[in-house]
XYZ file of C-alpha atoms in Angstrom:
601
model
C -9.018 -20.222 -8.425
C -5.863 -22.105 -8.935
C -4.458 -23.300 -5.640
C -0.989 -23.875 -7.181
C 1.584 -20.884 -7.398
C 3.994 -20.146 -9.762
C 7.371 -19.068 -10.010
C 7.742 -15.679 -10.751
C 9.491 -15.726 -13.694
C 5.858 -17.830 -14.838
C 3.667 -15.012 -13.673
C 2.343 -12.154 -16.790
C 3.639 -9.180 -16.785
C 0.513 -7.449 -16.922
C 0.324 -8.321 -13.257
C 3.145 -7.230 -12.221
C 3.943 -3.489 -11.206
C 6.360 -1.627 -12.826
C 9.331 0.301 -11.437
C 10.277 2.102 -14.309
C 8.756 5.282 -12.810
C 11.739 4.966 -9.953
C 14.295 4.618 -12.489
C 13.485 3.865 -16.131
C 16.103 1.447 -16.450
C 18.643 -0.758 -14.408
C 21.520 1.675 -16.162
C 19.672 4.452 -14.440
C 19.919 3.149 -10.700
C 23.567 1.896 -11.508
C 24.276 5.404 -12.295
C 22.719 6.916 -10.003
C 24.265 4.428 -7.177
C 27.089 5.157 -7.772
C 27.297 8.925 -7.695
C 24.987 8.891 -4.569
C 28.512 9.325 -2.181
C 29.262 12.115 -4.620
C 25.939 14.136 -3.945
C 26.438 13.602 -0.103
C 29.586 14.413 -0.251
C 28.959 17.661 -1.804
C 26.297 18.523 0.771
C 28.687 17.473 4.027
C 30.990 20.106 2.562
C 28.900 22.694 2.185
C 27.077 22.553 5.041
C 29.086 20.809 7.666
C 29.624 23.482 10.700
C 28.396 25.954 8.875
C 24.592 25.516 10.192
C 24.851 28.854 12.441
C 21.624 30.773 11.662
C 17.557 29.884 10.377
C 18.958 31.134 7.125
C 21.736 28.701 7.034
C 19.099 25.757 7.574
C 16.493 26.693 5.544
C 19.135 26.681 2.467
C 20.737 23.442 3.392
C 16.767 21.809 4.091
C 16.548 22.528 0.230
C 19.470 20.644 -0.633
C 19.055 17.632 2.153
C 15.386 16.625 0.690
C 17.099 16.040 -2.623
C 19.340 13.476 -0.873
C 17.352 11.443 0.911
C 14.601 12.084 -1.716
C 17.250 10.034 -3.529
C 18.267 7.844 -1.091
C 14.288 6.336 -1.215
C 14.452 5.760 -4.737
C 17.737 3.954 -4.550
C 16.048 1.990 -0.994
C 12.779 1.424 -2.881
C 13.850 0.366 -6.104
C 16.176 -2.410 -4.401
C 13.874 -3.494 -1.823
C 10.795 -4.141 -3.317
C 11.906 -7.172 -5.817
C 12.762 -9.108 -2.777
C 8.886 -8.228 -1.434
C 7.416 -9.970 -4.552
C 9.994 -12.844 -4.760
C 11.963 -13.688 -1.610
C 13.655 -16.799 -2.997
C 15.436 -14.217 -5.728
C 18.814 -14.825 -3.640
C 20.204 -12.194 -6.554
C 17.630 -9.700 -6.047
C 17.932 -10.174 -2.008
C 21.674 -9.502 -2.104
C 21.559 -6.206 -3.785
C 18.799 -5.188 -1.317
C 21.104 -6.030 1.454
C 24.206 -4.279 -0.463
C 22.300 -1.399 -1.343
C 21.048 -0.807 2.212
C 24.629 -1.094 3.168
C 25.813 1.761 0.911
C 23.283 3.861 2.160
C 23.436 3.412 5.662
C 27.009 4.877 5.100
C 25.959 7.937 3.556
C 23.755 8.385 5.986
C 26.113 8.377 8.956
C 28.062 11.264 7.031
C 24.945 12.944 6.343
C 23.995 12.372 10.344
C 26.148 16.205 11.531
C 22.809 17.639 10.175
C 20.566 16.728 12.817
C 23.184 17.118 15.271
C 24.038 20.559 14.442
C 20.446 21.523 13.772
C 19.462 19.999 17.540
C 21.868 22.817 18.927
C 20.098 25.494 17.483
C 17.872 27.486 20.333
C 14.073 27.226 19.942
C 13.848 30.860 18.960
C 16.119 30.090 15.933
C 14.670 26.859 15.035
C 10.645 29.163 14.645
C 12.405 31.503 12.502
C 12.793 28.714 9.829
C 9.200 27.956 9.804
C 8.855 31.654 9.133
C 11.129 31.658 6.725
C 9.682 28.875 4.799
C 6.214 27.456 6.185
C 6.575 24.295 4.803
C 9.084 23.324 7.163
C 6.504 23.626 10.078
C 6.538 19.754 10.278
C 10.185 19.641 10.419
C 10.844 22.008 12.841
C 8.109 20.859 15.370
C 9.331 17.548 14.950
C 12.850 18.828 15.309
C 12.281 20.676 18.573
C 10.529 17.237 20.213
C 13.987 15.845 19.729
C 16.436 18.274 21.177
C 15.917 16.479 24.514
C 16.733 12.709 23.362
C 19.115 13.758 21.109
C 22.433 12.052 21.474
C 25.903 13.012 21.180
C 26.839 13.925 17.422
C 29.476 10.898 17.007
C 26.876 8.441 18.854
C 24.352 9.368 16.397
C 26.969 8.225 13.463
C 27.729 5.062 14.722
C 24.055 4.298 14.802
C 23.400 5.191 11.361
C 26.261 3.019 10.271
C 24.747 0.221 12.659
C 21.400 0.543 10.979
C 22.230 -2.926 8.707
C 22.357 -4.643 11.226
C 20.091 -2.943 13.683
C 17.401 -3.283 11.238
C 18.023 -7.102 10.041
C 15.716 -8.694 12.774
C 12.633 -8.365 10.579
C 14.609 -9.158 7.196
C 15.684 -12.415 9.396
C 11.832 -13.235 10.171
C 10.799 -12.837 6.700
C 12.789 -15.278 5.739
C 12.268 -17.694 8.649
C 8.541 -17.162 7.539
C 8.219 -16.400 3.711
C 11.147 -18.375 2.834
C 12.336 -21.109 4.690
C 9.635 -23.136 5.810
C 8.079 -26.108 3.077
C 4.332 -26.063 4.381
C 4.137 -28.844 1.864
C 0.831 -30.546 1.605
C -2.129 -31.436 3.321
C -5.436 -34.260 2.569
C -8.888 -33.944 2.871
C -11.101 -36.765 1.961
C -8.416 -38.103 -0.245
C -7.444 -34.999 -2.502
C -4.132 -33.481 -1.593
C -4.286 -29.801 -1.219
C -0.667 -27.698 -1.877
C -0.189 -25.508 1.188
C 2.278 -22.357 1.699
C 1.978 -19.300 3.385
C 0.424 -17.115 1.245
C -1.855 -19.675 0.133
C -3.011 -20.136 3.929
C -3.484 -16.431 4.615
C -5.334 -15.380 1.233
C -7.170 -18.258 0.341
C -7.489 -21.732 3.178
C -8.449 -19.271 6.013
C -11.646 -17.976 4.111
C -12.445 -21.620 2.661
C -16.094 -22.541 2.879
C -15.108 -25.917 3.617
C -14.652 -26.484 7.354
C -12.673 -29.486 6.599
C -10.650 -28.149 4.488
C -10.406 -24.901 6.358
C -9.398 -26.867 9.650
C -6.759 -29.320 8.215
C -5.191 -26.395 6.594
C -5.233 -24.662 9.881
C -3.573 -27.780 11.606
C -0.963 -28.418 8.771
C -0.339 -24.317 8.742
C 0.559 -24.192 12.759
C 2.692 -27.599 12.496
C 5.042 -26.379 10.271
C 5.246 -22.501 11.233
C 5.460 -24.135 14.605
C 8.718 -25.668 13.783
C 10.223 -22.047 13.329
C 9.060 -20.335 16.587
C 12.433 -20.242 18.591
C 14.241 -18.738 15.315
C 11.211 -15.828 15.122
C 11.178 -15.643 19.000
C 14.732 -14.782 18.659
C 14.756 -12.355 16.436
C 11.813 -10.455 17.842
C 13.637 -10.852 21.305
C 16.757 -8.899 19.632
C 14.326 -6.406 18.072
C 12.797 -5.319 21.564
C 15.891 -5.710 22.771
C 16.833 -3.491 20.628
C 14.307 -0.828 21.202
C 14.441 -0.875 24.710
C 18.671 0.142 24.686
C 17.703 2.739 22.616
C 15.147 3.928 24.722
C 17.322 4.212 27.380
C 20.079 5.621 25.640
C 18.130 8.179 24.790
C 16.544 9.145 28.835
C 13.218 7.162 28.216
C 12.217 4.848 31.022
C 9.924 3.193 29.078
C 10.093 1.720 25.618
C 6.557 2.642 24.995
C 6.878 6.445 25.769
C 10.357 6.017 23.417
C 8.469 4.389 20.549
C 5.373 6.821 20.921
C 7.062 10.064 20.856
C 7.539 9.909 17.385
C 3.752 9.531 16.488
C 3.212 12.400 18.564
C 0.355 10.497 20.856
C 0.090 10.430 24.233
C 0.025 7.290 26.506
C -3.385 8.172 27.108
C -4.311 7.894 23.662
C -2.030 4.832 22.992
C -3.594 2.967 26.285
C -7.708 4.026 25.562
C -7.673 2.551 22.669
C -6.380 -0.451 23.271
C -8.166 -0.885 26.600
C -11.799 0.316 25.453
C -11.911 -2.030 22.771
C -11.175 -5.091 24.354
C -13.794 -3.569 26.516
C -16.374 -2.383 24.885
C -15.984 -4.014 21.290
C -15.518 -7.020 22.215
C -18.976 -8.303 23.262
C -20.270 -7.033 19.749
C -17.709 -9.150 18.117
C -19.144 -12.375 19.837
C -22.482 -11.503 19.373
C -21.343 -11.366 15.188
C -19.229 -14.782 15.861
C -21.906 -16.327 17.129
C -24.378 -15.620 14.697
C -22.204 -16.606 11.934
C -22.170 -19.977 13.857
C -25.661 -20.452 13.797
C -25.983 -19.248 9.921
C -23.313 -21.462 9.192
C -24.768 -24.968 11.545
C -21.317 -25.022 13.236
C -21.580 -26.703 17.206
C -18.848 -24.351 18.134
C -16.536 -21.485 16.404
C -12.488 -22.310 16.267
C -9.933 -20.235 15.805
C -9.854 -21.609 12.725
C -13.525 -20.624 11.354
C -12.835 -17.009 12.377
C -12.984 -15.757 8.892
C -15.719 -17.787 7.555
C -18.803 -16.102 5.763
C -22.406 -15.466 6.898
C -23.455 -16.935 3.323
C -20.876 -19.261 2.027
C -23.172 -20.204 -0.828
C -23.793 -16.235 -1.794
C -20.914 -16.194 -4.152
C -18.635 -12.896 -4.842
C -15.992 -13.299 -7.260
C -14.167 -10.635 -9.251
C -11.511 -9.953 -11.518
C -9.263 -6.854 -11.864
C -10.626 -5.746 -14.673
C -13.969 -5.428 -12.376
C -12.210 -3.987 -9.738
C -11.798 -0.655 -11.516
C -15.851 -0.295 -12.392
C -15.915 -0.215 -8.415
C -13.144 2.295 -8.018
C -14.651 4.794 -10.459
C -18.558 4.366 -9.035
C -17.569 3.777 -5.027
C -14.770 6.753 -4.780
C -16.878 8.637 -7.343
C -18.121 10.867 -3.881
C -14.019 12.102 -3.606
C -14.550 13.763 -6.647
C -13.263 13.453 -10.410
C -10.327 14.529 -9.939
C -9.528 12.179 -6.987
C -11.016 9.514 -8.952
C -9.086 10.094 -12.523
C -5.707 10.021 -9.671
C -6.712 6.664 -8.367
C -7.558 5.250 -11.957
C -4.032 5.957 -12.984
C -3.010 3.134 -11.121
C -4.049 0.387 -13.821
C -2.103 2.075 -16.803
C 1.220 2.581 -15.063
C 0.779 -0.684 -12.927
C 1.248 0.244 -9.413
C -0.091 -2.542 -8.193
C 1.420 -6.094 -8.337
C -1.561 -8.517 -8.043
C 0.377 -11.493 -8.918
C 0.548 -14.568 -7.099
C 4.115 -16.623 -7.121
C 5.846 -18.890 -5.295
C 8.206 -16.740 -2.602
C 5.977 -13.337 -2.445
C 5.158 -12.550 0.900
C 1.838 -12.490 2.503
C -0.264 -9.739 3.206
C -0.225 -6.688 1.398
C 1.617 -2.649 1.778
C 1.673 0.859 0.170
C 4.714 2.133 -0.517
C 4.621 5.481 -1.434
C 7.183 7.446 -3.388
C 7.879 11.293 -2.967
C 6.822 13.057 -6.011
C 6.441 9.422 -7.786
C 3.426 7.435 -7.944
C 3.119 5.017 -5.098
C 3.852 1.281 -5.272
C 1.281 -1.196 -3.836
C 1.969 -5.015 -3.098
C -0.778 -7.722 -2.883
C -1.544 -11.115 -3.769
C -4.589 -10.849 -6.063
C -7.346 -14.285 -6.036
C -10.580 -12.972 -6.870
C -12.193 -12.603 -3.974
C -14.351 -9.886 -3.375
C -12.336 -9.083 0.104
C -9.422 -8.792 -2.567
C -11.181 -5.522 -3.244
C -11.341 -4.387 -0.069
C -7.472 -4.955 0.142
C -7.147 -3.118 -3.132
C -9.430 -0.812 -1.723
C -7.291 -0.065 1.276
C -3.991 0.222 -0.057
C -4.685 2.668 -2.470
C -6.168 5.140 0.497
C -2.584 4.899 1.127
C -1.548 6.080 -2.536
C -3.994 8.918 -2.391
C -2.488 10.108 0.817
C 0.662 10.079 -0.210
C -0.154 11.375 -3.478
C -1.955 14.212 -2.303
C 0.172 15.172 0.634
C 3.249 15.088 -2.143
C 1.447 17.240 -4.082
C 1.322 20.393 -0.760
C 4.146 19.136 1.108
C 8.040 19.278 0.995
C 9.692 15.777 1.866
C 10.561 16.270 5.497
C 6.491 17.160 5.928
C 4.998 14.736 4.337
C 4.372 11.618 5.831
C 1.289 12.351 8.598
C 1.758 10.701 12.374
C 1.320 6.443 12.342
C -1.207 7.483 14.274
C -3.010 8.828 11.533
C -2.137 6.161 8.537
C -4.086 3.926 8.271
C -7.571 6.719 8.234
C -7.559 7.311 4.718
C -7.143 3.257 3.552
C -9.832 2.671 6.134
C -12.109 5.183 4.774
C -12.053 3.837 1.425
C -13.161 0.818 2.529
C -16.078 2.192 4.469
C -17.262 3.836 1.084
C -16.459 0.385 -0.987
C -19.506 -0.828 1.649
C -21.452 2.043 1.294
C -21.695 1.542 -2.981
C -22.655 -2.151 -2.130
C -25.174 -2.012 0.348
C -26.796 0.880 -1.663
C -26.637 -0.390 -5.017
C -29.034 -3.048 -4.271
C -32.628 -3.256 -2.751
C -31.856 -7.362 -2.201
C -31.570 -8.311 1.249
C -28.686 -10.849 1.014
C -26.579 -8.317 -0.950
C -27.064 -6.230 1.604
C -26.487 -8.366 4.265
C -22.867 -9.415 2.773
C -21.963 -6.549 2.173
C -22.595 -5.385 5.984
C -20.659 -8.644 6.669
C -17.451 -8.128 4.943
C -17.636 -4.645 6.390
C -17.554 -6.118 9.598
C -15.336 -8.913 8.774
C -12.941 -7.135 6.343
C -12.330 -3.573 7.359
C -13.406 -3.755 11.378
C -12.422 -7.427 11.948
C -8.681 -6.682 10.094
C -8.346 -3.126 11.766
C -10.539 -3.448 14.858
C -9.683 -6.831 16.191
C -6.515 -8.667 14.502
C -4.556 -5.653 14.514
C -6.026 -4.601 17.729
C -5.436 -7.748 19.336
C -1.545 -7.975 17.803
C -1.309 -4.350 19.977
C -3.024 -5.718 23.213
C -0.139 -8.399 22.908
C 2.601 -6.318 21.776
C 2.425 -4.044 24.713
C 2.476 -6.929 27.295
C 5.517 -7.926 25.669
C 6.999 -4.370 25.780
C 5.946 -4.344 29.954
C 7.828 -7.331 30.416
C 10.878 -5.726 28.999
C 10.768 -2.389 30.285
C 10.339 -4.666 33.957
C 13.896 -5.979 32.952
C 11.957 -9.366 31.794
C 12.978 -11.610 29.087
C 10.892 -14.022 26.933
C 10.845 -17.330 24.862
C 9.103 -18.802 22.325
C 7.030 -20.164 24.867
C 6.268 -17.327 26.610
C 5.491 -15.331 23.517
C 3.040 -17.971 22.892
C 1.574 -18.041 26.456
C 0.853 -14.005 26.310
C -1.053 -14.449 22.985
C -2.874 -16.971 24.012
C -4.242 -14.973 27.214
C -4.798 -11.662 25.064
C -7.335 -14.078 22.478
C -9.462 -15.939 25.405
C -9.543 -12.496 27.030
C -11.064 -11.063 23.936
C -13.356 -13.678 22.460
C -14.074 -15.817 25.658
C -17.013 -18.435 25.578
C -17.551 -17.597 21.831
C -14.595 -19.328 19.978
C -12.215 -22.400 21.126
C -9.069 -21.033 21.052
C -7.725 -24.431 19.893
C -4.081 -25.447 19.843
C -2.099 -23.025 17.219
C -3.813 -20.317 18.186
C -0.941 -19.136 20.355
C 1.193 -19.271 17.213
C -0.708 -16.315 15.841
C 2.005 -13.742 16.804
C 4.695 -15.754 14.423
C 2.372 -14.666 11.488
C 2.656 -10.480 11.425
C 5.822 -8.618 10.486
C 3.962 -5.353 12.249
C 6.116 -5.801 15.658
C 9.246 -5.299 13.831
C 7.877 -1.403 13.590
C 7.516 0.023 16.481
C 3.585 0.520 18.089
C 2.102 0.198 14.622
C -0.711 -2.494 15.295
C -3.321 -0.384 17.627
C -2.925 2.259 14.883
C -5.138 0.466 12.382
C -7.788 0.951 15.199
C -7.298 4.927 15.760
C -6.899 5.081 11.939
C -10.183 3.333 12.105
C -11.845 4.956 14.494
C -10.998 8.283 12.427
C -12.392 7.234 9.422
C -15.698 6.044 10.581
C -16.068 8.974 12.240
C -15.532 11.271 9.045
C -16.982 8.599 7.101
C -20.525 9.354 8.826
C -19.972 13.169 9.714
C -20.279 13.407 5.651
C -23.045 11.239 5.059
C -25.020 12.604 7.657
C -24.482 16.048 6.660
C -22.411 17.318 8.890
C -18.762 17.314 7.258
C -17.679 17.103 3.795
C -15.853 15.401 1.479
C -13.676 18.917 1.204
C -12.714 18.647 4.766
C -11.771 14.962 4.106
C -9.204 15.876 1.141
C -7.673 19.051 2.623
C -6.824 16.356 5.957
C -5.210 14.330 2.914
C -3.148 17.396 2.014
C -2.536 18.194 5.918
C 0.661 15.321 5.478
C 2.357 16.012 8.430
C 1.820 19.508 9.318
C 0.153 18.839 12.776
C 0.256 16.594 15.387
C -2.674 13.962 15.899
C -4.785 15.740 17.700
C -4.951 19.024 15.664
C -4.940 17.284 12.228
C -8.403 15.112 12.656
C -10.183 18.544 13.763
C -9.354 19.326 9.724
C -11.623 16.442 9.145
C -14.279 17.079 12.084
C -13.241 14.339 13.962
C -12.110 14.495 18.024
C -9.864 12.173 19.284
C -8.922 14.289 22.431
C -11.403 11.694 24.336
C -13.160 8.332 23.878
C -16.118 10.075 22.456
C -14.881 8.793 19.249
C -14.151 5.511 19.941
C -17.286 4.930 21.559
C -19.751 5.997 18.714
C -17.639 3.704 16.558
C -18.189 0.797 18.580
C -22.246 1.892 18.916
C -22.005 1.942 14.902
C -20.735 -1.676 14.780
C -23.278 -2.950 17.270
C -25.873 -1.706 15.371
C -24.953 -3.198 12.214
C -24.281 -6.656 13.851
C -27.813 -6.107 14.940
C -28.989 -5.506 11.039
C -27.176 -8.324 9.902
C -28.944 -10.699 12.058
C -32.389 -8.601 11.640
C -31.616 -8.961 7.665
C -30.905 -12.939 8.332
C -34.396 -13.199 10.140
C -36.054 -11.845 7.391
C -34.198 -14.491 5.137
C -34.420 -17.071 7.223
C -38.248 -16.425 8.028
């Protein structure tokens, strides 16, 4: 793999995705841009103080899905340039115009939930009888009467959103853009270094030297940003916690949780069992991978490294879609031929360039086909990315397909199950394709070290430190860069203890995720998780099926958490779930290192 990126403009089309299915051309967004006031306008006269009756609101719910439905296509088709290419200063300033415009339509459109919110409960269930695919909407409705504000408030924060919502634009450029991570030497060769190039490629290196100096060159120079990010995260919580308390919450958490529809129970448990009970299992797996690998001792550096550096598992995207067809083939034909679709119309941007940011997203698009961002290097755990975000495009897909726009989008609590799951049945077509015990070993590795290490520790451990941060705030606390650093650092030795050195830069790790600029989203890779294992072996064993699996895809957001995973046979009222997760992990950790015995013997 080339370690040098390109500019964009360098980059084949081919892998690029294409957001002609949005609008087919840039006339078509200009035009429809600009009459975008007209169609609100036309809606705020119709329906403005005349929302009296069920009736009334069932007729006007018609109309406001085609606006916003809209308003996304306008959002998406202006935001997601700047996602593949943040130094595209032209591309960034009609993002940040566009945004503009509609935050301004949708302070006029704002009277609707206001007027809606007066409504008494009685006349609020007659619209779901009316029209049962406003059940979402209406439970969702009746959870805000109580924190609803007053109708002229509401307004003023809709025209504030620009700004409200800049503190993660101002991070992704104070990490994607900004910084020159420049270079780095080992051994005399000069390595390029940048962001994306750390997080996709230097952290998995199966050199340690040229893992480590990466690591050390990565921290010095993201370390040179950390009172800008501090800053803005400060002003995001900051943020969060007015609102909170604007709307009656004493706590930020309970404020940012009522919208998933999860308890603090549920929120707490899994955070709290996990570093609990998962993880000794985890040091037990980091620990063998020390010993397969002849390390003296596991840095935070070496977290990501292989049980088998040598055992090599490269792949193109051409390959990638012989493993989509034969590892989803259990999901059905149908499912499958849906997925597949993806290559032709180019969902997926795989490129790598100079300026895309790191990591990887689904963005799905009502009645569209979804949009996926990634930075593709041919890696096998590139697959399991691929893998993962398009669970997300099936989800949205298929909940398009049985739900109107205001029902669609499931609980955060619930997102990341069905990306999860398809990674859990990427493993299953590896480990049972083959009858060699180092194939089968890896692929029980990058199970652990791709799907539960990303989902079940990283993201779990960004949660463990988000919520200390959110406690100091709600206690009327501030924090610094320092501090920020200080808490992470805590949250990581608590975690791994005697098993890795949680060497300098560590600390830095919470300057690297965009996740805290969205609410409690990081422990719900983990209950996402801990849903799709469970449904994952329910099936295999026999006792679920795959049918149960896709009518919780086509659920969207018709119930709450705790009703919706009953559709696929899963229980998250108690730990129950949680636990038999964890047991499933422990025992294969325990078949990797029985499988490197028998290697090793």
């Amino acid at each position: 793999m080339s370690e040098q990126l390109k500019p964009r403009s360098e980059v084949s089309d081919q892998l690029k995705w294409d957001l002609s299915a949005i609008f087919a051309t840039e006339e078509d967004f200009e035009k429809a841009l600009k009459e975008f006031p007209d169609q609100v306008n036309v809606f705020v006269s119709e329906y403005k103080g005349n929302l009296k009756s069920a009736e009334d609101v069932v007729e006007a719910l018609h109309k406001y899905e085609e606006v916003i439905a809209m308003a996304s296509y306008l959002g998406q088709y202006a935001s997601l340039p700047v996602s593949v290419d943040i130094t595209d200063g032209e591309a960034a300033s009609r993002a940040r115009s566009v945004s503009s415009k509609l935050s301004q339509e949708s302070a006029k459109l704002s009277f609707y939930d206001s007027e809606v919110l007066t409504l008494s409960e009685t006349e609020l269930d007659k619209v779901k009888n009316l029209e049962p695919k406003f059940n979402a909407w209406v439970r969702q409705t009746k959870k805000s009467k109580e924190a609803a504000l007053a109708p002229e408030v509401e307004e003023t924060l809709e025209l504030l959103n620009p700004v409200l919502g800049s503190f993660q634009e101002i991070y992704e450029q104070a990490r994607s853009n900004d910084p020159d991570f420049g270079t780095f030497e080992v051994e005399g060769k000069e390595y390029p270094l940048s962001f994306v190039l750390y997080e996709d490629y230097y952290m998995y290196h199966t050199d340690p030297k040229v893992r480590r100096a990466s690591y050390d060159k990565f921290n010095e120079v993201l370390g040179q940003y950390k009172n800008t990010v501090a800053t803005a995260y400060y002003s995001q919580v900051v943020k969060e916690k007015t609102l909170a308390t604007m709307r009656g919450y004493d706590s930020v958490i309970d404020y940012l949780l009522e919208s998933q529809e999860v308890t603090r129970e549920m929120y707490d448990r899994q955070i709290d069992v996990i570093m609990e009970k998962f993880a000794p299992v985890m040091r037990k797996y980091i620990t063998h991978l020390k010993e397969q690998n002849g390390l003296d001792q596991v840095t935070y550096a070496d977290l990501k490294i292989d049980v088998d550096p040598d055992f090599k598992q490269d792949i193109t995207i051409e390959e990638t879609k012989d493993l989509v067809q034969k590892a989803l083939a259990p999901f059905g034909q149908e499912y499958v031929d849906t997925i597949m679709r993806s290559y032709d119309e180019q969902w997926v941007d795989f490129a790598r360039n100079i300026g895309k940011r790191s990591g990887a997203f689904c963005s799905t698009t009502y009645k569209k086909h979804p949009y996926i961002m990634m930075s593709f290097s041919g890696l096998l755990s590139d697959a399991y990315t691929l893998f993962h975000e398009l669970g997300h495009a099936g989800q949205g897909i298929y909940s398009h397909k049985e739900n109107s726009l205001t029902g669609a989008r499931p609980s955060l609590y619930l997102i990341e199950a069905p990306s999860t799951f398809h990674e859990l049945f990427l493993t299953d077509y590896l480990k049972d394709r083959t009858d060699d015990p180092r194939e089968e070993r890896a692929a029980l590795s990058m199970m652990i070290s791709k799907t539960y290490f990303h989902n079940f520790v990283t993201h779990l451990l960004e949660a463990a430190y988000q919520r200390e941060v959110y406690r100091l705030i709600d206690q009327g606390e501030s924090f610094d860069a320092n501090k920020l650093s200080e808490i992470k650092r805590s949250v990581l030795e608590e975690f791994w203890g005697d098993a890795v050195e949680i060497e300098p830069g560590a600390e830095l790790t919470w300057m690297r995720q965009s996740h805290y600029y969205m609410g409690l989203y990081p422990y719900t890779y983990s209950a996402g998780l801990t849903i799709a294992t469970q449904a994952f072996l329910k099936i295999k064993n026999g006792d679920s099926s795959m049918e149960d699996w896709i009518d919780f895809l086509l659920l969207g957001g018709q119930e709450a958490p705790l009703e919706a995973t009953k559709v696929a046979n899963v229980d998250v009222g108690t730990d129950q779930a949680l636990l038999d997760t964890i047991e499933y992990l422990d025992e294969s950790v325990d078949r990797i290192i029985e499988l490197s015995s028998e290697l090793d013997a």
